[in-house]
Tab-separated table of C-alpha atoms and ligand atoms in Angstrom:
chain	number	residue	atom	x	y	z
A	242	MET	CA	-27.587	103.561	-109.929
A	243	VAL	CA	-31.068	102.590	-108.755
A	244	LYS	CA	-34.260	104.459	-109.623
A	245	VAL	CA	-37.303	103.846	-107.415
A	246	THR	CA	-40.783	105.143	-108.241
A	247	VAL	CA	-43.531	105.464	-105.639
A	248	CYS	CA	-47.087	105.684	-107.035
A	249	GLY	CA	-49.401	107.237	-104.467
A	250	ALA	CA	-46.412	108.983	-102.877
A	251	ALA	CA	-48.374	111.827	-101.258
A	252	GLY	CA	-50.628	109.548	-99.211
A	253	GLY	CA	-50.551	108.336	-95.646
A	254	ILE	CA	-48.242	105.436	-96.534
A	255	GLY	CA	-46.583	107.085	-99.532
A	256	GLN	CA	-45.032	109.985	-97.594
A	257	PRO	CA	-43.268	108.083	-94.788
A	258	LEU	CA	-42.317	105.303	-97.236
A	259	SER	CA	-40.728	107.879	-99.541
A	260	LEU	CA	-38.888	109.359	-96.556
A	261	LEU	CA	-37.389	105.965	-95.708
A	262	LEU	CA	-36.410	105.408	-99.348
A	263	LYS	CA	-34.734	108.831	-99.434
A	264	LEU	CA	-32.551	107.662	-96.533
A	265	ASN	CA	-31.350	104.566	-98.405
A	266	PRO	CA	-27.898	105.357	-99.873
A	267	GLN	CA	-28.408	102.806	-102.644
A	268	VAL	CA	-31.240	104.830	-104.197
A	269	THR	CA	-29.887	107.378	-106.673
A	270	GLU	CA	-33.216	108.600	-108.056
A	271	LEU	CA	-36.540	108.696	-106.245
A	272	ALA	CA	-39.532	109.545	-108.449
A	273	LEU	CA	-42.729	110.423	-106.606
A	274	PHE	CA	-45.997	110.123	-108.515
A	275	ASP	CA	-49.418	111.045	-107.158
A	276	ILE	CA	-52.527	112.736	-108.520
A	277	VAL	CA	-52.132	115.390	-105.785
A	278	ASN	CA	-49.235	117.053	-103.929
A	279	ALA	CA	-46.431	114.880	-105.364
A	280	LYS	CA	-44.384	117.988	-106.150
A	281	GLY	CA	-44.779	119.314	-102.615
A	282	VAL	CA	-43.648	116.059	-101.029
A	283	ALA	CA	-40.728	115.847	-103.485
A	284	ALA	CA	-39.601	119.431	-102.747
A	285	ASP	CA	-39.727	118.696	-99.017
A	286	LEU	CA	-37.760	115.425	-99.222
A	287	SER	CA	-35.255	116.896	-101.695
A	288	HIS	CA	-33.767	119.047	-98.901
A	289	ILE	CA	-32.536	115.964	-97.027
A	290	ASN	CA	-28.780	115.558	-97.475
A	291	THR	CA	-28.704	112.018	-98.868
A	292	PRO	CA	-27.711	111.052	-102.446
A	293	ALA	CA	-31.133	110.246	-103.938
A	294	VAL	CA	-32.342	112.926	-106.347
A	295	VAL	CA	-36.063	113.375	-105.668
A	296	THR	CA	-38.519	114.417	-108.352
A	297	GLY	CA	-42.286	114.887	-108.134
A	298	TYR	CA	-44.758	114.084	-110.898
A	299	GLN	CA	-48.417	114.951	-110.860
A	300	PRO	CA	-50.817	115.203	-113.815
A	301	ALA	CA	-52.034	118.616	-114.925
A	302	ASN	CA	-55.532	117.173	-115.496
A	303	LYS	CA	-57.354	113.823	-115.754
A	304	GLU	CA	-56.267	113.245	-119.353
A	305	ASP	CA	-52.584	114.005	-118.691
A	306	LYS	CA	-50.609	110.735	-118.858
A	307	THR	CA	-47.145	112.270	-119.214
A	308	ALA	CA	-46.542	112.622	-115.468
A	309	VAL	CA	-46.980	108.945	-114.688
A	310	VAL	CA	-44.968	107.904	-117.743
A	311	GLU	CA	-42.097	110.244	-116.845
A	312	SER	CA	-42.056	109.004	-113.255
A	313	LEU	CA	-41.713	105.420	-114.518
A	314	ARG	CA	-39.160	105.915	-117.286
A	315	GLY	CA	-36.037	103.838	-116.604
A	316	THR	CA	-37.174	102.808	-113.139
A	317	ASP	CA	-35.886	99.659	-111.458
A	318	LEU	CA	-38.472	99.342	-108.712
A	319	VAL	CA	-42.057	100.610	-108.501
A	320	ILE	CA	-43.865	100.615	-105.160
A	321	ILE	CA	-47.630	101.215	-105.230
A	322	PRO	CA	-49.526	102.463	-102.180
A	323	ALA	CA	-52.046	104.370	-104.384
A	324	GLY	CA	-55.760	104.168	-103.695
A	325	VAL	CA	-58.257	104.514	-100.884
A	326	PRO	CA	-57.771	103.049	-97.387
A	327	ARG	CA	-60.414	101.471	-95.128
A	328	LYS	CA	-62.779	103.278	-92.811
A	329	PRO	CA	-64.354	101.650	-89.715
A	330	GLY	CA	-66.732	98.823	-90.676
A	331	MET	CA	-65.057	98.230	-94.057
A	332	THR	CA	-63.216	95.062	-95.064
A	333	ARG	CA	-60.338	95.200	-97.514
A	334	ALA	CA	-62.635	93.644	-100.131
A	335	ASP	CA	-64.865	96.745	-99.912
A	336	LEU	CA	-62.009	98.722	-101.451
A	337	PHE	CA	-62.066	96.643	-104.633
A	338	ASN	CA	-64.416	98.895	-106.609
A	339	ILE	CA	-62.139	101.919	-106.401
A	340	ASN	CA	-58.678	100.421	-106.131
A	341	ALA	CA	-59.043	97.767	-108.866
A	342	SER	CA	-59.095	100.328	-111.669
A	343	ILE	CA	-56.322	102.419	-110.079
A	344	ILE	CA	-54.027	99.364	-110.018
A	345	ARG	CA	-55.075	98.239	-113.513
A	346	ASP	CA	-54.232	101.618	-115.012
A	347	LEU	CA	-50.989	102.172	-113.106
A	348	VAL	CA	-49.699	98.685	-113.907
A	349	ALA	CA	-50.579	99.124	-117.598
A	350	ASN	CA	-48.357	102.206	-117.600
A	351	ILE	CA	-45.576	100.254	-115.884
A	352	GLY	CA	-45.919	97.432	-118.431
A	353	ARG	CA	-45.592	99.880	-121.319
A	354	THR	CA	-42.918	102.180	-119.877
A	355	ALA	CA	-40.815	100.037	-117.536
A	356	PRO	CA	-41.530	96.373	-118.295
A	357	ASN	CA	-38.374	95.206	-116.519
A	358	ALA	CA	-39.082	96.930	-113.220
A	359	ALA	CA	-39.857	94.988	-110.041
A	360	ILE	CA	-43.370	95.898	-108.843
A	361	LEU	CA	-44.380	95.947	-105.167
A	362	ILE	CA	-48.136	96.249	-104.624
A	363	ILE	CA	-49.348	97.624	-101.305
A	364	SER	CA	-52.829	98.803	-102.370
A	365	ASN	CA	-55.676	96.704	-101.002
A	366	PRO	CA	-57.256	94.272	-101.426
A	367	VAL	CA	-53.799	92.775	-102.100
A	368	ASN	CA	-55.422	89.333	-102.578
A	369	SER	CA	-57.062	90.765	-105.738
A	370	THR	CA	-54.837	93.672	-106.780
A	371	VAL	CA	-51.848	91.381	-107.417
A	372	PRO	CA	-53.877	89.063	-109.725
A	373	ILE	CA	-55.129	92.235	-111.465
A	374	ALA	CA	-51.551	93.367	-112.021
A	375	ALA	CA	-50.541	89.916	-113.308
A	376	GLU	CA	-53.433	89.845	-115.757
A	377	VAL	CA	-52.698	93.332	-117.081
A	378	LEU	CA	-49.029	92.465	-117.613
A	379	LYS	CA	-50.014	89.173	-119.308
A	380	LYS	CA	-52.282	91.083	-121.698
A	381	LEU	CA	-49.363	93.339	-122.579
A	382	GLY	CA	-47.084	90.316	-123.038
A	383	VAL	CA	-44.583	91.486	-120.404
A	384	PHE	CA	-45.516	89.500	-117.295
A	385	ASN	CA	-42.480	88.393	-115.294
A	386	PRO	CA	-43.831	86.565	-112.201
A	387	LYS	CA	-40.406	86.789	-110.582
A	388	LYS	CA	-40.807	90.558	-110.364
A	389	LEU	CA	-44.377	90.953	-109.135
A	390	PHE	CA	-44.751	91.144	-105.344
A	391	GLY	CA	-47.801	91.631	-103.131
A	392	VAL	CA	-46.544	93.305	-99.963
A	393	THR	CA	-47.647	91.271	-96.934
A	394	THR	CA	-44.714	92.223	-94.694
A	395	LEU	CA	-46.960	94.105	-92.262
A	396	ASP	CA	-48.495	90.781	-91.245
A	397	SER	CA	-45.021	89.466	-90.381
A	398	VAL	CA	-44.131	92.675	-88.552
A	399	ARG	CA	-47.328	92.389	-86.507
A	400	ALA	CA	-46.760	88.684	-85.833
A	401	GLU	CA	-43.229	89.408	-84.583
A	402	THR	CA	-44.427	92.238	-82.337
A	403	PHE	CA	-47.449	90.444	-80.882
A	404	LEU	CA	-45.646	87.136	-80.315
A	405	ALA	CA	-42.646	88.860	-78.734
A	406	ASP	CA	-45.069	90.492	-76.328
A	407	LEU	CA	-46.524	87.100	-75.363
A	408	LEU	CA	-43.147	85.395	-75.059
A	409	ASN	CA	-41.547	88.366	-73.322
A	410	VAL	CA	-38.643	88.535	-75.777
A	411	SER	CA	-37.455	91.454	-77.902
A	412	PRO	CA	-39.551	91.790	-81.109
A	413	GLY	CA	-36.411	92.170	-83.206
A	414	SER	CA	-35.270	88.720	-82.128
A	415	LEU	CA	-38.215	87.141	-83.955
A	416	GLN	CA	-37.523	88.772	-87.341
A	417	GLY	CA	-36.758	85.968	-89.783
A	418	ARG	CA	-37.812	83.333	-87.220
A	419	ILE	CA	-41.561	83.200	-87.698
A	420	SER	CA	-43.341	83.179	-90.977
A	421	VAL	CA	-46.719	84.377	-92.244
A	422	ILE	CA	-48.164	82.737	-95.334
A	423	GLY	CA	-51.463	82.816	-97.289
A	424	GLY	CA	-52.998	86.134	-98.250
A	425	HIS	CA	-53.330	89.606	-96.785
A	426	SER	CA	-56.823	89.880	-95.325
A	427	GLY	CA	-58.513	88.451	-92.224
A	428	ASP	CA	-58.664	84.667	-92.264
A	429	THR	CA	-56.469	84.384	-95.354
A	430	ILE	CA	-53.512	85.407	-93.145
A	431	VAL	CA	-51.779	82.341	-91.648
A	432	PRO	CA	-48.976	82.852	-89.116
A	433	LEU	CA	-46.685	79.824	-88.681
A	434	ILE	CA	-45.307	80.060	-85.197
A	435	ASN	CA	-43.332	76.841	-85.161
A	436	ALA	CA	-41.389	77.791	-88.242
A	437	SER	CA	-38.053	77.824	-86.404
A	438	PRO	CA	-36.963	75.362	-83.672
A	439	GLU	CA	-35.924	78.043	-81.122
A	440	VAL	CA	-39.276	79.785	-81.323
A	441	ALA	CA	-41.172	76.474	-81.300
A	442	ARG	CA	-39.629	75.655	-77.904
A	443	LYS	CA	-40.804	78.940	-76.398
A	444	VAL	CA	-44.216	78.767	-78.036
A	445	SER	CA	-44.908	75.339	-76.548
A	446	ASN	CA	-45.559	77.115	-73.220
A	447	LEU	CA	-48.450	79.175	-74.605
A	448	THR	CA	-51.985	78.153	-73.653
A	449	THR	CA	-54.499	77.364	-76.413
A	450	ASP	CA	-56.329	80.554	-75.533
A	451	GLN	CA	-53.142	82.635	-75.854
A	452	TYR	CA	-52.356	80.960	-79.192
A	453	ASN	CA	-55.866	81.552	-80.571
A	454	LYS	CA	-55.842	85.187	-79.491
A	455	PHE	CA	-52.451	85.654	-81.115
A	456	ILE	CA	-53.639	84.226	-84.453
A	457	ASN	CA	-56.757	86.380	-84.361
A	458	ARG	CA	-54.756	89.495	-83.531
A	459	VAL	CA	-52.390	88.986	-86.481
A	460	GLN	CA	-55.338	88.310	-88.822
A	461	TYR	CA	-57.345	91.312	-87.658
A	462	GLY	CA	-54.601	93.622	-86.307
A	463	GLY	CA	-55.357	96.110	-89.089
A	464	ASP	CA	-58.815	96.638	-87.591
A	465	GLU	CA	-57.261	97.907	-84.333
A	466	VAL	CA	-55.645	100.734	-86.286
A	467	VAL	CA	-58.718	101.481	-88.418
A	468	LYS	CA	-60.813	101.709	-85.238
A	469	ALA	CA	-58.319	103.867	-83.351
A	470	LYS	CA	-57.997	106.251	-86.318
A	471	ASN	CA	-61.786	106.473	-86.325
A	472	GLY	CA	-62.369	107.369	-89.960
A	473	ALA	CA	-58.958	108.892	-90.672
A	474	GLY	CA	-57.670	105.799	-92.515
A	475	SER	CA	-55.788	102.582	-91.796
A	476	ALA	CA	-52.197	101.653	-90.946
A	477	THR	CA	-49.791	104.091	-92.570
A	478	LEU	CA	-46.641	104.407	-90.431
A	479	SER	CA	-46.275	100.709	-89.566
A	480	MET	CA	-47.107	99.956	-93.207
A	481	ALA	CA	-44.466	102.387	-94.466
A	482	TYR	CA	-41.945	100.616	-92.217
A	483	ALA	CA	-43.093	97.185	-93.455
A	484	GLY	CA	-43.156	98.249	-97.120
A	485	TYR	CA	-39.691	99.702	-96.725
A	486	ARG	CA	-38.426	96.522	-95.065
A	487	PHE	CA	-39.503	94.526	-98.098
A	488	ALA	CA	-38.229	97.156	-100.559
A	489	GLU	CA	-34.905	97.096	-98.724
A	490	ASN	CA	-34.708	93.318	-99.333
A	491	VAL	CA	-35.234	93.914	-103.050
A	492	LEU	CA	-32.679	96.741	-103.128
A	493	ALA	CA	-30.132	94.612	-101.242
A	494	SER	CA	-30.596	91.808	-103.760
A	495	LEU	CA	-30.042	94.283	-106.612
A	496	ALA	CA	-26.696	95.110	-105.000
A	497	GLY	CA	-25.830	91.400	-104.954
A	498	LYS	CA	-26.275	90.944	-101.190
A	499	GLU	CA	-27.665	87.658	-99.919
A	500	SER	CA	-30.201	87.604	-97.106
A	501	THR	CA	-28.932	86.291	-93.777
A	502	ALA	CA	-32.439	85.699	-92.337
A	503	ALA	CA	-33.161	82.105	-91.304
A	504	ILE	CA	-36.563	82.514	-92.963
A	505	PRO	CA	-36.817	85.365	-95.512
A	506	ASP	CA	-39.834	87.688	-95.606
A	507	SER	CA	-42.903	86.398	-97.385
A	508	SER	CA	-44.558	87.948	-100.415
A	509	TYR	CA	-47.853	87.250	-102.203
A	510	ILE	CA	-46.725	85.925	-105.574
A	511	TYR	CA	-47.865	84.046	-108.678
A	512	LEU	CA	-46.553	80.575	-107.875
A	513	PRO	CA	-46.645	78.918	-111.322
A	514	GLY	CA	-44.102	81.486	-112.521
A	515	ILE	CA	-41.467	80.295	-110.038
A	516	PRO	CA	-39.671	76.925	-110.236
A	517	GLY	CA	-41.603	74.393	-108.133
A	518	GLY	CA	-44.537	76.779	-107.672
A	519	LYS	CA	-47.057	74.894	-109.758
A	520	GLU	CA	-46.322	71.744	-107.727
A	521	LEU	CA	-46.822	73.641	-104.456
A	522	SER	CA	-50.147	74.970	-105.703
A	523	THR	CA	-51.372	71.589	-106.937
A	524	LYS	CA	-50.128	69.486	-104.030
A	525	TYR	CA	-50.974	71.707	-101.056
A	526	LEU	CA	-53.144	74.623	-102.192
A	527	LYS	CA	-55.998	73.067	-104.197
A	528	GLY	CA	-54.721	74.794	-107.330
A	529	VAL	CA	-54.721	78.317	-105.833
A	530	ASP	CA	-51.962	80.066	-107.753
A	531	PHE	CA	-51.429	83.278	-105.780
A	532	PHE	CA	-50.110	82.729	-102.268
A	533	SER	CA	-47.743	84.401	-99.861
A	534	VAL	CA	-44.603	82.371	-99.120
A	535	PRO	CA	-41.072	83.260	-97.968
A	536	VAL	CA	-39.112	84.380	-101.019
A	537	VAL	CA	-35.394	84.227	-101.714
A	538	LEU	CA	-34.345	87.161	-103.877
A	539	GLU	CA	-31.558	87.613	-106.384
A	540	GLN	CA	-30.915	90.628	-108.642
A	541	GLY	CA	-34.221	92.267	-107.738
A	542	GLN	CA	-36.307	89.208	-108.494
A	543	ILE	CA	-37.466	85.939	-106.956
A	544	LYS	CA	-34.828	83.230	-107.196
A	545	SER	CA	-36.812	80.632	-105.257
A	546	PHE	CA	-39.333	80.269	-102.456
A	547	ILE	CA	-39.425	78.250	-99.260
A	548	ASN	CA	-42.100	75.567	-99.389
A	549	PRO	CA	-43.722	75.985	-95.973
A	550	PHE	CA	-45.250	72.506	-96.002
A	551	GLU	CA	-41.938	70.781	-96.601
A	552	ILE	CA	-39.558	73.016	-94.665
A	553	LEU	CA	-41.350	75.041	-91.984
A	554	LYS	CA	-43.116	72.408	-89.863
A	555	VAL	CA	-46.716	73.446	-90.515
A	556	THR	CA	-48.848	72.014	-87.690
A	557	GLU	CA	-52.227	70.348	-88.057
A	558	GLY	CA	-53.925	73.484	-86.708
A	559	GLU	CA	-52.063	75.680	-89.190
A	560	THR	CA	-53.001	73.319	-92.034
A	561	LYS	CA	-56.644	73.909	-91.120
A	562	LEU	CA	-56.069	77.671	-91.210
A	563	VAL	CA	-54.572	77.278	-94.697
A	564	GLN	CA	-57.703	75.413	-95.866
A	565	VAL	CA	-59.868	78.323	-94.688
A	566	ALA	CA	-57.509	80.817	-96.331
A	567	LEU	CA	-57.709	79.016	-99.670
A	568	GLU	CA	-61.460	79.544	-99.910
A	569	GLY	CA	-61.179	83.320	-99.508
A	570	LEU	CA	-58.135	83.509	-101.756
A	571	ALA	CA	-59.753	81.602	-104.621
A	572	LYS	CA	-62.668	84.081	-104.668
A	573	SER	CA	-60.462	87.172	-104.468
A	574	ILE	CA	-58.170	85.912	-107.215
A	575	ASP	CA	-61.118	85.131	-109.510
A	576	GLN	CA	-62.594	88.562	-108.825
A	577	GLY	CA	-59.326	90.258	-109.794
A	578	THR	CA	-58.804	88.198	-112.924
A	579	ALA	CA	-62.428	88.625	-114.079
A	580	PHE	CA	-62.157	92.389	-113.585
A	581	VAL	CA	-59.304	92.633	-116.095
A	582	THR	CA	-60.933	90.218	-118.535
A	583	ALA	CA	-64.053	92.402	-118.490
A	584	SER	CA	-62.010	95.601	-118.981
A	585	LYS	CA	-61.415	96.810	-122.512
B	77	NAI	P1	-54.187	107.546	-98.614
B	77	NAI	O1	-55.551	107.892	-99.064
B	77	NAI	O2	-53.611	108.285	-97.451
B	77	NAI	O3	-53.160	107.687	-99.816
B	77	NAI	C1	-53.411	107.173	-101.083
B	77	NAI	C2	-52.752	108.070	-102.096
B	77	NAI	O4	-52.986	107.514	-103.378
B	77	NAI	C3	-53.334	109.506	-102.104
B	77	NAI	O5	-52.274	110.449	-101.985
B	77	NAI	C4	-54.019	109.595	-103.462
B	77	NAI	O6	-53.965	110.901	-104.033
B	77	NAI	C5	-53.196	108.601	-104.274
B	77	NAI	N1	-53.862	108.125	-105.478
B	77	NAI	C6	-55.176	107.842	-105.691
B	77	NAI	N2	-55.377	107.477	-106.960
B	77	NAI	C7	-54.165	107.494	-107.577
B	77	NAI	C8	-53.711	107.209	-108.885
B	77	NAI	N3	-54.549	106.825	-109.834
B	77	NAI	N4	-52.401	107.348	-109.148
B	77	NAI	C9	-51.531	107.737	-108.190
B	77	NAI	N5	-51.897	108.039	-106.935
B	77	NAI	C10	-53.195	107.919	-106.632
B	77	NAI	O7	-54.164	105.957	-98.323
B	77	NAI	P2	-53.065	105.120	-97.526
B	77	NAI	O8	-53.430	105.058	-96.093
B	77	NAI	O9	-51.716	105.602	-97.914
B	77	NAI	O10	-53.327	103.646	-98.126
B	77	NAI	C11	-53.044	103.342	-99.467
B	77	NAI	C12	-53.424	101.908	-99.805
B	77	NAI	O11	-52.618	100.987	-99.072
B	77	NAI	C13	-54.867	101.543	-99.452
B	77	NAI	O12	-55.414	100.779	-100.480
B	77	NAI	C14	-54.732	100.706	-98.195
B	77	NAI	O13	-55.798	99.819	-98.016
B	77	NAI	C15	-53.446	99.979	-98.499
B	77	NAI	N6	-52.789	99.378	-97.335
B	77	NAI	C16	-52.115	98.213	-97.533
B	77	NAI	C17	-51.497	97.561	-96.504
B	77	NAI	C18	-50.757	96.292	-96.748
B	77	NAI	O14	-50.344	95.652	-95.780
B	77	NAI	N7	-50.514	95.867	-97.972
B	77	NAI	C19	-51.555	98.088	-95.128
B	77	NAI	C20	-52.224	99.354	-95.026
B	77	NAI	C21	-52.832	99.951	-96.102
């Protein structure tokens, strides 16, 4: 019996993500919350002949809090793609003003109604929205760092696709064999292409120019979609796939299954809350506490992480990328934390 709640379920990501969740036989209840059209999306999905019972929740007016609370009651996993996406010319940081309060308020409701649920945050800027969520949960006294995940899987999905293209191998063959660490925005995204020995051998044939273009494309791949959609939003379908891939990992761990990937998917997490995390932050990350690393899951939570610097053969060039990433991350984390401190 697994209940999953999607907050922002009627949006560009929310709808296809909810569709994929409806197809997962492990999900017995799928609660869709949105401020618009959640009931319509739920009615539509409910006709699909899979076990999950789908229900839609949308508030009657701005003051109505019962819909969100009902959608969260007894839930095991909450996935949040609620908020505004980018338009051409915008960075993810430009979304902060609107999305920060949406995440703060949704996570406060999760903390009060379903404090034991695993929370997957998709809403941007992830580098700040995850620290916001952590701070809100801390204030409520229910923060479990093992269950708070910033979803950065799309960066891995892009890295696998773009590198496969360069190496002329099937993209699927790279899943679990390259790793993306850092944050989820521009130069905070750090792909590690030598993470596994087989890939390292193939990658050694790339020219410096090919390598640099690859790194840049993973860091700024989101812009290609924003530009092509020309004002109609950012990545939604590839993001729904990526969000589902990570959610599927969490669901599998809830069912007691162990991951078979050589390198598990990364997630942007609060390191000091995980064994060995404070040491990683102090020794390699100049004290930056939120960072995306490969995570090993157990029972719907983080059991451990893979220390990239000790296990994944981070090159000198990649170490320099990490140093750049840390600067951006430190600012985004402070911005998120300060926002909650300043909130009543
Ligand atoms: P969208 O505008 O199509 O959908 C957002 C949905 O959130 C809408 O249905 C809206 O009604 C709903 N919403 C707004 N305020 C809400 C609230 N308080 N409670 C519940 N629902 C609320 O946007 P889209 O394209 O689905 O993107 C959603 C978010 O995901 C954006 O912040 C975007 O930047 C982010 N994103 C994250 C990625 C990642 O890799 N983590 C990749 C792509 C997008």
